[in-house]
Amino acid sequence: MGFVRTIRLLTASKLLQQATAFVEYGDVSPAKINLGSTITLDATTPYTNQSITLTPSTPFLTIDYGTEIAGLPFVDVASLSGPTQIEVKYSEQYPALLEPQSDGPWVFFNGLSNTFRVETFNLTTKGRSESFFIQGGQRWETVRLLTNTSVTFSAIGMNSTAARVSPNNMPATFTSSNDVYDEIYNLGARCVEVACVDAGNAVSTFEITSHGVLLRNQQASLSIKSTSFANYSMSFMTKIVRSGTGWKVAAGIGPYGASFILTSDYPTDNTLLNTNRTLVPPNTLVFNYGWWIVNQTTLESGWNQYFPLQQTIKEDQWYDISTTLTAAGYNVTLDGTPIAFVPVAEAALLAATGARFGSGSPTAGSFGFGPFQDEIAYVKDVVVVANNGTELYRNDMTTNEVLTEYSVQDLEHSICMDGAKRDRLVWIGDFYHTARIILASTRRTDYLLGTVGYGYLWQMTEGPFAGFVPISPQLGSDPANKDAFISQYGGLIDYQDLFLSGIGNYFRATGDSQGLSQYWPNIKAQVARRLTYVDPVTGLMAGEDAFYFLGPVNGSAATALSAYTLRLLVPLAEAFSDLPTATLWNNTANSLSAAINRELWNPALGVYSLSLTDRGNFSLTAIAWTILSGTANATQAASMVAKMDTLRLGVGYKTISSDPNLNTTNLSPNTCGFLLDALFKAHRDLGVQNLTVARTLLDDFWSKMVTVDEYYSGTSWEYLYAGNGAPGLDLFTSLAHPWGGAPTYVLPEYVLGIAATSPGYKTWEFAPVLNGLGLDHAEGTVVTPYGDINASWQILGGGVVVLSVNAPAGTQGTLVLPNDNAEAECDGWKHRGGKMQLSGSGMKKITMHRW
Ligand SMILES: *[C@@H]1O[C@H](CO)[C@@H](O)[C@H](O)[C@H]1NC(C)=O
Ligand SMILES: *[C@@H]1O[C@H](CO)[C@@H](O)[C@H](O)[C@H]1NC(C)=O
Ligand SMILES: *[C@@H]1O[C@H](CO)[C@@H](O)[C@H](O)[C@H]1NC(C)=O
Ligand SMILES: *[C@@H]1O[C@H](CO)[C@@H](O)[C@H](O)[C@H]1NC(C)=O
Ligand SMILES: *[C@@H]1O[C@H](CO)[C@@H](O)[C@H](O)[C@H]1NC(C)=O
Ligand SMILES: *[C@@H]1O[C@H](CO)[C@@H](O)[C@H](O)[C@H]1NC(C)=O
Ligand SMILES: *[C@@H]1O[C@H](CO)[C@@H](O)[C@H](O)[C@H]1NC(C)=O
Ligand SMILES: *[C@@H]1O[C@H](CO)[C@@H](O)[C@H](O)[C@H]1NC(C)=O
Ligand SMILES: *[C@@H]1O[C@H](CO)[C@@H](O)[C@H](O)[C@H]1NC(C)=O
Ligand SMILES: *[C@@H]1O[C@H](CO)[C@@H](O)[C@H](O)[C@H]1NC(C)=O
Ligand SMILES: *[C@@H]1O[C@H](CO)[C@@H](O)[C@H](O)[C@H]1NC(C)=O
Ligand SMILES: *[C@@H]1O[C@H](CO)[C@@H](O)[C@H](O)[C@H]1NC(C)=O
């Protein structure tokens, strides 16, 4: 069986398992290509469906898709001179293509996608060969001919798993006189296309057959029934289909633990030419402790230990393997014969360092199965016996329940992940930015309600985390197993608030109380649980052993986010006529804000202190959330914005004043996104005129995602290095992370200037930023349940600005004049200063002077 299979085979075997239909988005073709003797950043030949021929003298094809795409890679073979192998690589950024593993492998979680960013296609027939696995996100692809043959492709590309609408054709839009700002807007808009997935477009990576589970190269996903097992012996039957088989023991809920790979004798006809015989030699057991057997930048594992076997390991033959965990070490047998003993000492060391991800002990934790790169194997008849002889577990691995147990079920909810290629987890904190970006661009609200519904399927109903949802449910896992994922409920407590604020912003933009009504009890339960974290003495957000992403307990950032969340949700409570709840949340928000001002305002610094126990430091997250929540008054806001200079570092701003001033400090577009929103809000609502920091964020920081071709992905990034603005976190980083896309919702709301003042834009204000960004024009479309609001403004010569707005019936707009002397004229009516009602629907043209 080849690694790549034809479409016919694919549909036949998949349909049996798959409950939700695949959503077709068509094929994505390359934008530009280059054919040559090496790969190149300058792939400049436009792709116009011409056929492409690889030969031993031109063995390299570089494909540039232009911007990030997601899908199932394919080649359509028109002709080949003989059996042909090609090595195909994928990456978000160009430099990764120069690395043997590209920007992978993704060993953090299975993600219902390819763990590897390099795969080999074995081509023997004409027609389409499509990868078994999804590649979640890439701009680049390369093809390297491995055989001494020639092959001609009539087409090459990806069977897209995501929509690919040009941002100016999306339902909501923004453009301006600054091309870089327009492209910054586009980053978030494109990003939520690839970072959200339809039910049906991520299927199981396991194939269940009557003789066990068939596993192609993939990071192990662990048995969720076995997380409490310790000091056991795990045995299973395995048959190598190609090159090797792999398993893990003593892992956590994530695949961090003792990892084993057993390789075959590599028969010539069935071994891919680029099999790395140094990394995985034939007839060998490879052991490592950690993520797997290769390091991937920030995800480090231990060192590989090699156990060459005295016997030949045949393909297409069943072997009985057992791994016994004892205090002394791991004892591996093959058909009853010991083949390796790994002393536990070094694993213990790594178990301790990786405790956050693993089981914390080298002899405790779950097990799972997954062969290494380009390997394929069957696994069946798994039996686990405790060291006292009691059988703990038995599974022949032939039923679909295996998918639930090993958290590799087909995706049956349309959801948004943190990133397209990585982590592919439904991080609920990231949902805040994702929701707002979708509302300001693609309007794929099915993904928003899908993520909300999916989150609440996981909501705890009892125990210490009753009301909470897990911070990062993984694709393929089943909420029925939520108790086994208990460790995901207690981390990053403020992610609960960010998820709730995502919901609050959905309601603010859509007024869709109907769509949210089924979740009202869930929302209330989640808020209720959060309110128990208010410290009765300080009045700030705290909690025993609590850890917040945005800053410390009893601190300004996390408390202000809670105040913001509660205020944002008050109109939702009112929509459900739940006035006691509206009053409680409003009062609590008021008392949280009062506590921040009472306990944490630091007049000497002119900014809120980080926390009660760290009064000398401060953070831009607290500056952002105290402004966004209405906690800071105009004087405080102006003082804090002036203070931003001390957080300036390299191309942007560091998050906390104590962050090191290093070129290698990771700057966060996530936290800077909250700040960008706050800076414009302070400008609009609190009279903080100075927009230097906002402009710096756009011109020096976000621009780096646009202007550097070797890193450009067309989508927003996870982190940037302070020194040069290159992607942070090295090749592990995600260059399609919605959390880095805040400008997509900030620019329409403030720079174009259309903002909802009641849910669903029933009332709205038009308050554009005419000064301070060097723009002379902006226009865009804001989508409301009543219809679109189309707006624009243009600065003409002679101190005149012309504004236009076309709003739907059922909404009421107000023009906010930029100063007391500004004069506006509309339909023959003149108005000076303050606010001007734009009565009725239809097109309004406004001329403004002295702005
Ligand atoms: C290439 O083929 C695709 C799909 O058949 C088609 O949509 C597209 O217009 C073609 N492009 C050119 C430049 O001919
Ligand atoms: C590759 O194929 C060509 C043509 O069939 C032949 O002349 C050449 O010797 C082959 N080279 C190798 C390295 O096998
Ligand atoms: C794309 O992949 C899906 C899912 O495997 C499949 O059903 C569909 O036929 C494929 N489309 C094309 C054009 O290959
Ligand atoms: C390639 O595919 C052919 C035809 O299915 C098969 O005979 C051969 O073993 C495969 N080679 C490898 C290396 O998988
Ligand atoms: C093969 O593996 C070795 C050892 O891990 C590594 O140094 C080398 O870069 C790998 N080569 C390729 C082409 O992957
Ligand atoms: C990973 O990196 C660590 C630290 O540099 C090193 O000790 C280890 O040997 C590496 N592991 C592999 C598999 O290369
Ligand atoms: C490993 O297991 C085998 C078979 O049970 C046993 O004979 C051998 O003594 C064990 N080795 C160690 C080091 O425990
Ligand atoms: C054997 O060990 C298992 C797992 O630790 C435990 O549940 C069981 O009670 C033990 N049985 C006996 C007879 O001690
Ligand atoms: C919320 O509190 C503010 C400040 O006390 C008050 O003005 C407002 O009326 C309250 N709103 C509700 C819905 O209780
Ligand atoms: C703003 O808050 C500061 C600090 O609490 C206070 O000193 C100042 O009077 C307030 N300003 C206004 C205008 O309320
Ligand atoms: C505007 O703010 C920036 C950053 O805080 C500061 O450097 C600059 O001096 C301010 N400009 C004015 C005119 O106050
Ligand atoms: C930090 O980065 C800047 C900009 O790339 C460079 O000029 C400077 O030399 C770097 N500093 C250090 C210490 O590497």
PDB file of N, CA and C in Angstrom, residues 295-362:
ATOM      1  N   ASN A 295      13.973  17.210  17.590  1.00  0.00           N
ATOM      2  CA  ASN A 295      13.677  18.479  18.245  1.00  0.00           C
ATOM      3  C   ASN A 295      13.022  19.406  17.243  1.00  0.00           C
ATOM      4  N   GLN A 296      12.033  20.128  17.689  1.00  0.00           N
ATOM      5  CA  GLN A 296      11.443  21.133  16.808  1.00  0.00           C
ATOM      6  C   GLN A 296      11.516  22.451  17.556  1.00  0.00           C
ATOM      7  N   THR A 297      12.597  23.188  17.321  1.00  0.00           N
ATOM      8  CA  THR A 297      12.911  24.450  18.005  1.00  0.00           C
ATOM      9  C   THR A 297      12.468  24.437  19.466  1.00  0.00           C
ATOM     10  N   THR A 298      11.416  25.166  19.814  1.00  0.00           N
ATOM     11  CA  THR A 298      11.089  25.319  21.233  1.00  0.00           C
ATOM     12  C   THR A 298      10.511  24.056  21.867  1.00  0.00           C
ATOM     13  N   LEU A 299      10.159  23.065  21.055  1.00  0.00           N
ATOM     14  CA  LEU A 299       9.662  21.799  21.613  1.00  0.00           C
ATOM     15  C   LEU A 299      10.808  20.794  21.624  1.00  0.00           C
ATOM     16  N   GLU A 300      11.577  20.798  22.707  1.00  0.00           N
ATOM     17  CA  GLU A 300      12.735  19.912  22.778  1.00  0.00           C
ATOM     18  C   GLU A 300      12.403  18.591  23.429  1.00  0.00           C
ATOM     19  N   SER A 301      13.067  17.554  22.953  1.00  0.00           N
ATOM     20  CA  SER A 301      12.964  16.236  23.560  1.00  0.00           C
ATOM     21  C   SER A 301      14.333  15.845  24.076  1.00  0.00           C
ATOM     22  N   GLY A 302      14.431  14.626  24.605  1.00  0.00           N
ATOM     23  CA  GLY A 302      15.733  14.116  25.041  1.00  0.00           C
ATOM     24  C   GLY A 302      16.551  13.683  23.846  1.00  0.00           C
ATOM     25  N   TRP A 303      17.528  12.834  24.089  1.00  0.00           N
ATOM     26  CA  TRP A 303      18.424  12.366  23.030  1.00  0.00           C
ATOM     27  C   TRP A 303      17.972  10.965  22.633  1.00  0.00           C
ATOM     28  N   ASN A 304      18.195  10.653  21.376  1.00  0.00           N
ATOM     29  CA  ASN A 304      17.783   9.339  20.895  1.00  0.00           C
ATOM     30  C   ASN A 304      18.744   8.257  21.374  1.00  0.00           C
ATOM     31  N   GLN A 305      18.177   7.134  21.787  1.00  0.00           N
ATOM     32  CA  GLN A 305      18.991   5.957  22.110  1.00  0.00           C
ATOM     33  C   GLN A 305      18.632   4.876  21.109  1.00  0.00           C
ATOM     34  N   TYR A 306      19.654   4.271  20.546  1.00  0.00           N
ATOM     35  CA  TYR A 306      19.438   3.291  19.477  1.00  0.00           C
ATOM     36  C   TYR A 306      19.760   1.885  19.967  1.00  0.00           C
ATOM     37  N   PHE A 307      18.845   0.974  19.697  1.00  0.00           N
ATOM     38  CA  PHE A 307      19.045  -0.438  20.054  1.00  0.00           C
ATOM     39  C   PHE A 307      18.987  -1.262  18.761  1.00  0.00           C
ATOM     40  N   PRO A 308      20.158  -1.476  18.105  1.00  0.00           N
ATOM     41  CA  PRO A 308      20.152  -2.298  16.889  1.00  0.00           C
ATOM     42  C   PRO A 308      19.730  -3.723  17.270  1.00  0.00           C
ATOM     43  N   LEU A 309      18.861  -4.321  16.470  1.00  0.00           N
ATOM     44  CA  LEU A 309      18.343  -5.632  16.831  1.00  0.00           C
ATOM     45  C   LEU A 309      19.189  -6.740  16.204  1.00  0.00           C
ATOM     46  N   GLN A 310      19.196  -7.868  16.872  1.00  0.00           N
ATOM     47  CA  GLN A 310      19.968  -9.006  16.375  1.00  0.00           C
ATOM     48  C   GLN A 310      19.175  -9.762  15.316  1.00  0.00           C
ATOM     49  N   GLN A 311      17.933  -9.362  15.095  1.00  0.00           N
ATOM     50  CA  GLN A 311      17.102 -10.086  14.138  1.00  0.00           C
ATOM     51  C   GLN A 311      16.576  -9.131  13.078  1.00  0.00           C
ATOM     52  N   THR A 312      16.021  -9.705  12.014  1.00  0.00           N
ATOM     53  CA  THR A 312      15.465  -8.923  10.924  1.00  0.00           C
ATOM     54  C   THR A 312      13.996  -8.662  11.216  1.00  0.00           C
ATOM     55  N   ILE A 313      13.588  -7.421  11.077  1.00  0.00           N
ATOM     56  CA  ILE A 313      12.173  -7.089  11.285  1.00  0.00           C
ATOM     57  C   ILE A 313      11.494  -7.018   9.923  1.00  0.00           C
ATOM     58  N   LYS A 314      10.584  -7.949   9.707  1.00  0.00           N
ATOM     59  CA  LYS A 314       9.931  -8.076   8.404  1.00  0.00           C
ATOM     60  C   LYS A 314       8.694  -7.192   8.327  1.00  0.00           C
ATOM     61  N   GLU A 315       8.449  -6.686   7.137  1.00  0.00           N
ATOM     62  CA  GLU A 315       7.184  -5.993   6.901  1.00  0.00           C
ATOM     63  C   GLU A 315       6.098  -7.037   6.632  1.00  0.00           C
ATOM     64  N   ASP A 316       4.845  -6.618   6.766  1.00  0.00           N
ATOM     65  CA  ASP A 316       3.707  -7.483   6.479  1.00  0.00           C
ATOM     66  C   ASP A 316       3.695  -8.741   7.363  1.00  0.00           C
ATOM     67  N   GLN A 317       4.227  -8.607   8.563  1.00  0.00           N
ATOM     68  CA  GLN A 317       4.245  -9.745   9.494  1.00  0.00           C
ATOM     69  C   GLN A 317       3.870  -9.224  10.878  1.00  0.00           C
ATOM     70  N   TRP A 318       3.014  -9.970  11.597  1.00  0.00           N
ATOM     71  CA  TRP A 318       2.591  -9.517  12.921  1.00  0.00           C
ATOM     72  C   TRP A 318       3.667  -9.805  13.958  1.00  0.00           C
ATOM     73  N   TYR A 319       3.920  -8.854  14.824  1.00  0.00           N
ATOM     74  CA  TYR A 319       4.835  -9.028  15.960  1.00  0.00           C
ATOM     75  C   TYR A 319       4.087  -8.657  17.245  1.00  0.00           C
ATOM     76  N   ASP A 320       4.515  -9.297  18.298  1.00  0.00           N
ATOM     77  CA  ASP A 320       3.937  -9.043  19.619  1.00  0.00           C
ATOM     78  C   ASP A 320       4.970  -8.231  20.423  1.00  0.00           C
ATOM     79  N   ILE A 321       4.625  -7.024  20.738  1.00  0.00           N
ATOM     80  CA  ILE A 321       5.577  -6.148  21.448  1.00  0.00           C
ATOM     81  C   ILE A 321       5.042  -5.850  22.840  1.00  0.00           C
ATOM     82  N   SER A 322       5.897  -5.892  23.835  1.00  0.00           N
ATOM     83  CA  SER A 322       5.449  -5.437  25.159  1.00  0.00           C
ATOM     84  C   SER A 322       6.465  -4.459  25.750  1.00  0.00           C
ATOM     85  N   THR A 323       5.940  -3.533  26.497  1.00  0.00           N
ATOM     86  CA  THR A 323       6.784  -2.541  27.169  1.00  0.00           C
ATOM     87  C   THR A 323       6.377  -2.534  28.640  1.00  0.00           C
ATOM     88  N   THR A 324       7.331  -2.815  29.489  1.00  0.00           N
ATOM     89  CA  THR A 324       7.042  -2.885  30.923  1.00  0.00           C
ATOM     90  C   THR A 324       7.704  -1.711  31.632  1.00  0.00           C
ATOM     91  N   LEU A 325       6.913  -1.024  32.429  1.00  0.00           N
ATOM     92  CA  LEU A 325       7.405   0.140  33.162  1.00  0.00           C
ATOM     93  C   LEU A 325       7.695  -0.273  34.591  1.00  0.00           C
ATOM     94  N   THR A 326       8.957  -0.173  34.978  1.00  0.00           N
ATOM     95  CA  THR A 326       9.297  -0.444  36.373  1.00  0.00           C
ATOM     96  C   THR A 326      10.119   0.724  36.899  1.00  0.00           C
ATOM     97  N   ALA A 327      10.311   0.707  38.180  1.00  0.00           N
ATOM     98  CA  ALA A 327      11.092   1.791  38.787  1.00  0.00           C
ATOM     99  C   ALA A 327      12.503   1.821  38.211  1.00  0.00           C
ATOM    100  N   ALA A 328      12.998   0.651  37.721  1.00  0.00           N
ATOM    101  CA  ALA A 328      14.365   0.598  37.176  1.00  0.00           C
ATOM    102  C   ALA A 328      14.418   1.101  35.743  1.00  0.00           C
ATOM    103  N   GLY A 329      13.359   0.845  34.986  1.00  0.00           N
ATOM    104  CA  GLY A 329      13.418   1.271  33.589  1.00  0.00           C
ATOM    105  C   GLY A 329      12.346   0.625  32.739  1.00  0.00           C
ATOM    106  N   TYR A 330      12.493   0.818  31.425  1.00  0.00           N
ATOM    107  CA  TYR A 330      11.548   0.261  30.457  1.00  0.00           C
ATOM    108  C   TYR A 330      12.153  -0.994  29.853  1.00  0.00           C
ATOM    109  N   ASN A 331      11.385  -2.072  29.897  1.00  0.00           N
ATOM    110  CA  ASN A 331      11.840  -3.343  29.363  1.00  0.00           C
ATOM    111  C   ASN A 331      10.962  -3.682  28.158  1.00  0.00           C
ATOM    112  N   VAL A 332      11.589  -3.752  26.986  1.00  0.00           N
ATOM    113  CA  VAL A 332      10.823  -3.988  25.761  1.00  0.00           C
ATOM    114  C   VAL A 332      11.103  -5.403  25.267  1.00  0.00           C
ATOM    115  N   THR A 333      10.050  -6.141  24.958  1.00  0.00           N
ATOM    116  CA  THR A 333      10.239  -7.474  24.378  1.00  0.00           C
ATOM    117  C   THR A 333       9.557  -7.542  23.024  1.00  0.00           C
ATOM    118  N   LEU A 334      10.090  -8.423  22.173  1.00  0.00           N
ATOM    119  CA  LEU A 334       9.536  -8.668  20.847  1.00  0.00           C
ATOM    120  C   LEU A 334       9.271 -10.160  20.766  1.00  0.00           C
ATOM    121  N   ASP A 335       8.023 -10.533  20.576  1.00  0.00           N
ATOM    122  CA  ASP A 335       7.628 -11.945  20.605  1.00  0.00           C
ATOM    123  C   ASP A 335       8.209 -12.651  21.830  1.00  0.00           C
ATOM    124  N   GLY A 336       8.193 -11.969  22.961  1.00  0.00           N
ATOM    125  CA  GLY A 336       8.617 -12.559  24.226  1.00  0.00           C
ATOM    126  C   GLY A 336      10.105 -12.447  24.508  1.00  0.00           C
ATOM    127  N   THR A 337      10.886 -12.038  23.537  1.00  0.00           N
ATOM    128  CA  THR A 337      12.334 -11.937  23.732  1.00  0.00           C
ATOM    129  C   THR A 337      12.707 -10.497  24.066  1.00  0.00           C
ATOM    130  N   PRO A 338      13.475 -10.297  25.150  1.00  0.00           N
ATOM    131  CA  PRO A 338      13.875  -8.916  25.466  1.00  0.00           C
ATOM    132  C   PRO A 338      14.726  -8.327  24.337  1.00  0.00           C
ATOM    133  N   ILE A 339      14.388  -7.120  23.903  1.00  0.00           N
ATOM    134  CA  ILE A 339      15.214  -6.468  22.874  1.00  0.00           C
ATOM    135  C   ILE A 339      15.853  -5.178  23.377  1.00  0.00           C
ATOM    136  N   ALA A 340      15.351  -4.656  24.465  1.00  0.00           N
ATOM    137  CA  ALA A 340      15.978  -3.433  24.975  1.00  0.00           C
ATOM    138  C   ALA A 340      15.564  -3.203  26.415  1.00  0.00           C
ATOM    139  N   PHE A 341      16.492  -2.665  27.172  1.00  0.00           N
ATOM    140  CA  PHE A 341      16.176  -2.180  28.507  1.00  0.00           C
ATOM    141  C   PHE A 341      16.703  -0.752  28.611  1.00  0.00           C
ATOM    142  N   VAL A 342      15.799   0.173  28.925  1.00  0.00           N
ATOM    143  CA  VAL A 342      16.204   1.578  29.037  1.00  0.00           C
ATOM    144  C   VAL A 342      16.168   1.958  30.506  1.00  0.00           C
ATOM    145  N   PRO A 343      17.334   2.221  31.119  1.00  0.00           N
ATOM    146  CA  PRO A 343      17.306   2.650  32.522  1.00  0.00           C
ATOM    147  C   PRO A 343      16.484   3.931  32.657  1.00  0.00           C
ATOM    148  N   VAL A 344      15.776   4.047  33.736  1.00  0.00           N
ATOM    149  CA  VAL A 344      14.787   5.113  33.843  1.00  0.00           C
ATOM    150  C   VAL A 344      15.397   6.462  34.238  1.00  0.00           C
ATOM    151  N   ALA A 345      16.661   6.455  34.674  1.00  0.00           N
ATOM    152  CA  ALA A 345      17.236   7.659  35.291  1.00  0.00           C
ATOM    153  C   ALA A 345      17.066   8.911  34.436  1.00  0.00           C
ATOM    154  N   GLU A 346      17.447   8.825  33.156  1.00  0.00           N
ATOM    155  CA  GLU A 346      17.392  10.049  32.360  1.00  0.00           C
ATOM    156  C   GLU A 346      15.955  10.430  32.015  1.00  0.00           C
ATOM    157  N   ALA A 347      15.099   9.433  31.844  1.00  0.00           N
ATOM    158  CA  ALA A 347      13.692   9.738  31.614  1.00  0.00           C
ATOM    159  C   ALA A 347      13.125  10.501  32.808  1.00  0.00           C
ATOM    160  N   ALA A 348      13.565  10.106  34.004  1.00  0.00           N
ATOM    161  CA  ALA A 348      13.064  10.758  35.223  1.00  0.00           C
ATOM    162  C   ALA A 348      13.409  12.243  35.204  1.00  0.00           C
ATOM    163  N   LEU A 349      14.598  12.511  34.715  1.00  0.00           N
ATOM    164  CA  LEU A 349      15.046  13.898  34.600  1.00  0.00           C
ATOM    165  C   LEU A 349      14.111  14.689  33.689  1.00  0.00           C
ATOM    166  N   LEU A 350      13.823  14.112  32.534  1.00  0.00           N
ATOM    167  CA  LEU A 350      12.986  14.804  31.554  1.00  0.00           C
ATOM    168  C   LEU A 350      11.524  14.819  31.990  1.00  0.00           C
ATOM    169  N   ALA A 351      11.124  13.791  32.723  1.00  0.00           N
ATOM    170  CA  ALA A 351       9.744  13.771  33.225  1.00  0.00           C
ATOM    171  C   ALA A 351       9.537  14.960  34.137  1.00  0.00           C
ATOM    172  N   ALA A 352      10.568  15.258  34.911  1.00  0.00           N
ATOM    173  CA  ALA A 352      10.456  16.374  35.845  1.00  0.00           C
ATOM    174  C   ALA A 352      10.381  17.697  35.096  1.00  0.00           C
ATOM    175  N   THR A 353      11.241  17.878  34.073  1.00  0.00           N
ATOM    176  CA  THR A 353      11.234  19.163  33.360  1.00  0.00           C
ATOM    177  C   THR A 353       9.980  19.323  32.510  1.00  0.00           C
ATOM    178  N   GLY A 354       9.460  18.220  31.994  1.00  0.00           N
ATOM    179  CA  GLY A 354       8.293  18.321  31.115  1.00  0.00           C
ATOM    180  C   GLY A 354       6.989  18.080  31.835  1.00  0.00           C
ATOM    181  N   ALA A 355       7.015  18.195  33.149  1.00  0.00           N
ATOM    182  CA  ALA A 355       5.850  17.830  33.949  1.00  0.00           C
ATOM    183  C   ALA A 355       4.581  18.555  33.500  1.00  0.00           C
ATOM    184  N   ARG A 356       4.759  19.763  33.000  1.00  0.00           N
ATOM    185  CA  ARG A 356       3.606  20.554  32.608  1.00  0.00           C
ATOM    186  C   ARG A 356       2.834  19.867  31.479  1.00  0.00           C
ATOM    187  N   PHE A 357       3.551  19.164  30.615  1.00  0.00           N
ATOM    188  CA  PHE A 357       2.888  18.520  29.481  1.00  0.00           C
ATOM    189  C   PHE A 357       2.725  17.016  29.672  1.00  0.00           C
ATOM    190  N   GLY A 358       3.661  16.391  30.402  1.00  0.00           N
ATOM    191  CA  GLY A 358       3.615  14.944  30.550  1.00  0.00           C
ATOM    192  C   GLY A 358       2.852  14.531  31.786  1.00  0.00           C
ATOM    193  N   SER A 359       3.071  13.277  32.187  1.00  0.00           N
ATOM    194  CA  SER A 359       2.377  12.770  33.370  1.00  0.00           C
ATOM    195  C   SER A 359       3.112  13.195  34.629  1.00  0.00           C
ATOM    196  N   GLY A 360       4.356  13.670  34.479  1.00  0.00           N
ATOM    197  CA  GLY A 360       5.151  14.067  35.634  1.00  0.00           C
ATOM    198  C   GLY A 360       5.950  12.927  36.226  1.00  0.00           C
ATOM    199  N   SER A 361       5.729  11.702  35.722  1.00  0.00           N
ATOM    200  CA  SER A 361       6.466  10.546  36.234  1.00  0.00           C
ATOM    201  C   SER A 361       6.831   9.644  35.067  1.00  0.00           C
ATOM    202  N   PRO A 362       8.051   9.072  35.072  1.00  0.00           N
ATOM    203  CA  PRO A 362       8.430   8.203  33.944  1.00  0.00           C
ATOM    204  C   PRO A 362       7.739   6.846  33.965  1.00  0.00           C
TER     205      PRO A 362
END
